PDB file of C-alpha atoms in Angstrom:
ATOM      1  CA  ARG A   1      -4.453 -11.323   3.432  1.00 74.00           C
ATOM      2  CA  ILE A   2      -1.476 -12.852   4.660  1.00 78.00           C
ATOM      3  CA  HIS A   3       0.742 -11.611   2.038  1.00 73.00           C
ATOM      4  CA  THR A   4      -0.366  -8.404   2.474  1.00 76.00           C
ATOM      5  CA  LEU A   5       0.222  -8.577   6.305  1.00 81.00           C
ATOM      6  CA  ALA A   6       3.610 -10.137   5.315  1.00 80.00           C
ATOM      7  CA  TRP A   7       4.741  -7.594   3.293  1.00 79.00           C
ATOM      8  CA  THR A   8       3.369  -4.710   4.883  1.00 82.00           C
ATOM      9  CA  GLY A   9       5.278  -6.120   8.061  1.00 84.00           C
ATOM     10  CA  ALA A  10       8.429  -5.998   6.302  1.00 84.00           C
ATOM     11  CA  THR A  11       8.292  -2.655   4.889  1.00 83.00           C
ATOM     12  CA  ALA A  12       7.294  -1.022   8.616  1.00 85.00           C
ATOM     13  CA  LEU A  13      10.355  -3.388  10.224  1.00 85.00           C
ATOM     14  CA  SER A  14      12.423  -1.739   7.173  1.00 85.00           C
ATOM     15  CA  ASN A  15      11.782   1.521   7.938  1.00 84.00           C
ATOM     16  CA  LEU A  16      12.752   0.719  11.689  1.00 85.00           C
ATOM     17  CA  LEU A  17      15.898  -0.991  11.023  1.00 85.00           C
ATOM     18  CA  PHE A  18      17.290   1.599   8.567  1.00 85.00           C
ATOM     19  CA  MET A  19      16.773   4.670  11.147  1.00 83.00           C
ATOM     20  CA  SER A  20      18.269   2.785  13.441  1.00 82.00           C
ATOM     21  CA  GLY A  21      22.185   4.098  14.974  1.00 80.00           C
ATOM     22  CA  SER A  22      23.547   0.546  13.534  1.00 84.00           C
ATOM     23  CA  THR A  23      25.180  -0.138  10.281  1.00 86.00           C
ATOM     24  CA  ALA A  24      24.705  -3.406  10.450  1.00 87.00           C
ATOM     25  CA  LEU A  25      21.154  -2.900  11.172  1.00 84.00           C
ATOM     26  CA  ALA A  26      20.783  -0.253   8.340  1.00 82.00           C
ATOM     27  CA  PHE A  27      22.084  -3.341   5.857  1.00 84.00           C
ATOM     28  CA  ALA A  28      19.949  -5.142   7.246  1.00 84.00           C
ATOM     29  CA  SER A  29      16.876  -3.622   6.321  1.00 83.00           C
ATOM     30  CA  VAL A  30      17.984  -3.631   2.143  1.00 82.00           C
ATOM     31  CA  PRO A  31      15.797  -7.308   1.751  1.00 81.00           C
ATOM     32  CA  PHE A  32      13.239  -6.015   3.788  1.00 79.00           C
ATOM     33  CA  SER A  33      12.744  -2.891   1.883  1.00 75.00           C
ATOM     34  CA  ALA A  34      12.794  -5.206  -1.403  1.00 75.00           C
ATOM     35  CA  ALA A  35       9.247  -6.314  -0.239  1.00 71.00           C
ATOM     36  CA  GLU A  36       8.023  -2.952  -1.075  1.00 69.00           C
ATOM     37  CA  ASP A  37       7.911  -3.501  -4.698  1.00 66.00           C
ATOM     38  CA  CYS A  38       6.249  -6.944  -4.458  1.00 69.00           C
ATOM     39  CA  MET A  39       3.524  -5.689  -2.709  1.00 70.00           C
ATOM     40  CA  ALA A  40       2.997  -2.522  -5.153  1.00 70.00           C
ATOM     41  CA  ALA A  41       3.001  -5.484  -7.971  1.00 73.00           C
ATOM     42  CA  ALA A  42       0.782  -7.768  -5.945  1.00 72.00           C
ATOM     43  CA  VAL A  43      -1.465  -4.237  -5.545  1.00 74.00           C
ATOM     44  CA  MET A  44      -1.688  -3.794  -9.176  1.00 77.00           C
ATOM     45  CA  VAL A  45      -2.167  -7.412 -10.131  1.00 80.00           C
ATOM     46  CA  ARG A  46      -5.395  -7.288  -7.459  1.00 79.00           C
ATOM     47  CA  MET A  47      -6.647  -4.153  -8.898  1.00 80.00           C
ATOM     48  CA  MET A  48      -6.372  -5.511 -12.142  1.00 83.00           C
ATOM     49  CA  GLN A  49      -8.723  -8.214 -11.458  1.00 85.00           C
ATOM     50  CA  LEU A  50     -11.009  -6.655  -9.324  1.00 83.00           C
ATOM     51  CA  GLY A  51     -11.594  -4.272 -12.496  1.00 85.00           C
ATOM     52  CA  ARG A  52     -11.851  -6.658 -15.059  1.00 87.00           C
ATOM     53  CA  ALA A  53     -14.363  -8.789 -13.087  1.00 87.00           C
ATOM     54  CA  SER A  54     -16.211  -5.456 -12.792  1.00 86.00           C
ATOM     55  CA  GLY A  55     -15.974  -4.972 -16.749  1.00 87.00           C
ATOM     56  CA  PHE A  56     -13.796  -2.392 -16.945  1.00 86.00           C
ATOM     57  CA  GLY A  57     -11.077  -2.347 -20.023  1.00 85.00           C
ATOM     58  CA  SER A  58      -7.586  -3.008 -19.103  1.00 82.00           C
ATOM     59  CA  GLY A  59      -6.324   0.004 -20.312  1.00 85.00           C
ATOM     60  CA  GLN A  60      -8.376   2.258 -18.356  1.00 86.00           C
ATOM     61  CA  ILE A  61      -7.614   0.149 -15.048  1.00 85.00           C
ATOM     62  CA  ALA A  62      -3.600   0.224 -16.146  1.00 84.00           C
ATOM     63  CA  SER A  63      -3.840   4.100 -16.517  1.00 86.00           C
ATOM     64  CA  GLU A  64      -5.867   4.785 -13.218  1.00 85.00           C
ATOM     65  CA  CYS A  65      -3.332   2.835 -11.430  1.00 82.00           C
ATOM     66  CA  HIS A  66      -0.270   4.561 -13.139  1.00 84.00           C
ATOM     67  CA  ASN A  67      -2.393   7.558 -11.858  1.00 88.00           C
ATOM     68  CA  MET A  68      -2.874   6.719  -8.257  1.00 84.00           C
ATOM     69  CA  MET A  69       0.783   5.667  -7.982  1.00 83.00           C
ATOM     70  CA  ALA A  70       2.259   8.938  -9.527  1.00 89.00           C
ATOM     71  CA  CYS A  71      -0.045  11.169  -7.413  1.00 89.00           C
ATOM     72  CA  THR A  72       1.587   9.003  -4.072  1.00 83.00           C
ATOM     73  CA  ARG A  73       4.889   9.170  -5.149  1.00 85.00           C
ATOM     74  CA  ILE A  74       4.875  12.833  -5.453  1.00 91.00           C
ATOM     75  CA  GLY A  75       2.641  13.216  -2.243  1.00 89.00           C
ATOM     76  CA  GLY A  76       4.545  10.879  -0.468  1.00 85.00           C
ATOM     77  CA  LEU A  77       8.133  12.704  -1.517  1.00 87.00           C
ATOM     78  CA  PHE A  78       6.768  15.932  -0.684  1.00 91.00           C
ATOM     79  CA  LEU A  79       5.383  14.687   2.878  1.00 89.00           C
ATOM     80  CA  PHE A  80       8.828  12.920   3.434  1.00 88.00           C
ATOM     81  CA  GLY A  81      10.794  15.930   3.259  1.00 90.00           C
ATOM     82  CA  LYS A  82       8.472  17.926   5.209  1.00 92.00           C
ATOM     83  CA  LEU A  83       8.697  15.437   8.034  1.00 90.00           C
ATOM     84  CA  TYR A  84      12.989  15.388   7.359  1.00 91.00           C
ATOM     85  CA  ALA A  85      12.599  19.054   7.841  1.00 93.00           C
ATOM     86  CA  VAL A  86      10.465  19.149  11.304  1.00 94.00           C
ATOM     87  CA  GLY A  87      12.482  16.365  12.617  1.00 92.00           C
ATOM     88  CA  MET A  88      15.476  17.846  12.171  1.00 93.00           C
ATOM     89  CA  ALA A  89      14.279  21.211  13.811  1.00 95.00           C
ATOM     90  CA  ILE A  90      12.925  19.800  16.614  1.00 95.00           C
ATOM     91  CA  GLY A  91      16.074  16.625  17.040  1.00 93.00           C
ATOM     92  CA  ILE A  92      14.339  13.812  15.292  1.00 91.00           C
ATOM     93  CA  PRO A  93      15.921  13.321  12.216  1.00 88.00           C
ATOM     94  CA  GLN A  94      14.455   9.846  11.976  1.00 88.00           C
ATOM     95  CA  LEU A  95      10.936  11.207  12.047  1.00 90.00           C
ATOM     96  CA  SER A  96       9.671  10.608   8.568  1.00 89.00           C
ATOM     97  CA  TYR A  97      10.917   6.654   8.915  1.00 87.00           C
ATOM     98  CA  ILE A  98       9.117   6.700  12.099  1.00 89.00           C
ATOM     99  CA  CYS A  99       5.585   8.188  10.756  1.00 89.00           C
ATOM    100  CA  CYS A 100       6.197   5.792   7.495  1.00 85.00           C
ATOM    101  CA  ALA A 101       6.168   2.505  10.181  1.00 87.00           C
ATOM    102  CA  LEU A 102       3.420   3.795  11.888  1.00 90.00           C
ATOM    103  CA  THR A 103       1.567   4.126   8.482  1.00 88.00           C
ATOM    104  CA  GLN A 104       2.412   0.959   7.925  1.00 86.00           C
ATOM    105  CA  VAL A 105       1.629  -0.333  11.616  1.00 89.00           C
ATOM    106  CA  LEU A 106      -1.910   1.666  10.587  1.00 90.00           C
ATOM    107  CA  ALA A 107      -2.688  -0.761   7.538  1.00 85.00           C
ATOM    108  CA  ILE A 108      -1.723  -3.827   9.277  1.00 85.00           C
ATOM    109  CA  VAL A 109      -4.768  -2.846  11.708  1.00 88.00           C
ATOM    110  CA  LEU A 110      -6.925  -1.907   9.094  1.00 85.00           C
ATOM    111  CA  VAL A 111      -6.234  -5.501   7.166  1.00 82.00           C
ATOM    112  CA  LEU A 112      -7.096  -7.250  10.512  1.00 84.00           C
ATOM    113  CA  THR A 113     -10.213  -5.275  11.198  1.00 85.00           C
ATOM    114  CA  THR A 114     -11.768  -5.576   7.328  1.00 79.00           C
ATOM    115  CA  LYS A 115     -14.388  -8.071   7.070  1.00 75.00           C
ATOM    116  CA  GLY A 116     -13.656 -10.502   3.820  1.00 68.00           C
ATOM    117  CA  SER A 117     -16.694  -9.175   2.286  1.00 63.00           C
ATOM    118  CA  GLU A 118     -14.966  -5.877   2.273  1.00 61.00           C
ATOM    119  CA  TRP A 119     -11.795  -7.220   1.374  1.00 61.00           C
ATOM    120  CA  GLY A 120     -13.239  -8.330  -1.700  1.00 61.00           C
ATOM    121  CA  GLU A 121     -12.670 -12.183  -1.715  1.00 57.00           C
ATOM    122  CA  GLU A 122     -13.520 -14.210  -4.469  1.00 54.00           C
ATOM    123  CA  ASN A 123     -15.831 -17.246  -4.229  1.00 52.00           C
ATOM    124  CA  ALA A 124     -14.987 -20.824  -5.654  1.00 49.00           C
ATOM    125  CA  HIS A 125     -15.872 -19.978  -9.142  1.00 51.00           C
ATOM    126  CA  GLY A 126     -13.306 -17.265  -9.300  1.00 51.00           C
ATOM    127  CA  SER A 127     -15.907 -14.391  -9.422  1.00 52.00           C
ATOM    128  CA  LEU A 128     -16.269 -11.436  -6.545  1.00 49.00           C
ATOM    129  CA  ASN A 129     -19.258 -11.663  -4.457  1.00 50.00           C
ATOM    130  CA  SER A 130     -21.641  -8.710  -4.919  1.00 48.00           C
ATOM    131  CA  THR A 131     -21.041  -6.910  -1.701  1.00 46.00           C
ATOM    132  CA  ALA A 132     -17.232  -6.920  -2.647  1.00 47.00           C
ATOM    133  CA  ARG A 133     -17.978  -5.859  -6.353  1.00 47.00           C
ATOM    134  CA  ALA A 134     -19.928  -3.056  -5.198  1.00 47.00           C
ATOM    135  CA  GLY A 135     -17.765  -1.943  -2.824  1.00 48.00           C
ATOM    136  CA  TRP A 136     -14.980  -1.583  -5.870  1.00 43.00           C
ATOM    137  CA  LEU A 137     -17.428  -0.103  -8.071  1.00 43.00           C
ATOM    138  CA  ASN A 138     -18.300   2.661  -5.273  1.00 43.00           C
ATOM    139  CA  SER A 139     -14.679   3.014  -4.203  1.00 44.00           C
ATOM    140  CA  THR A 140     -13.457   3.779  -7.619  1.00 42.00           C
ATOM    141  CA  ALA A 141     -16.173   6.236  -8.970  1.00 41.00           C
ATOM    142  CA  LEU A 142     -14.384   9.293  -8.279  1.00 40.00           C
ATOM    143  CA  ALA A 143     -11.533   7.966 -10.204  1.00 44.00           C
ATOM    144  CA  LEU A 144     -12.743   6.928 -12.998  1.00 43.00           C
ATOM    145  CA  PRO A 145     -14.371   9.037 -15.900  1.00 43.00           C
ATOM    146  CA  LYS A 146     -18.137   8.755 -16.580  1.00 41.00           C
TER     147      LYS A 146
END
């Protein structure tokens, strides 16, 4: 959880720094934006661990992860462009960055309010507890072919 909170917070900070009027602050946002790649890699690894523990093959999990990333990137670019256009029309061209930062803050709140069993924490033997396994299976039931 600490890793997720730190990198999600860094991503929000990166968005806020980048949209500032200061060139120095915009340049200062670069190291924080690099955290996004680290966060994505950690999420992929965690999804692979949960999938393997649930009995899914590595190839199936990897293809589902890449499909999810592609959909997110396409939808994200579309939404970012629309927010920028709306922001320009109302005089706030930074609107897309503000919405990105608010989304990251919402993610932080969700992480802080999620119970450990729902988060998918492992027991001392390294296997998922039954609640976490059932939650992961239920959340992926629609994404995985029958």
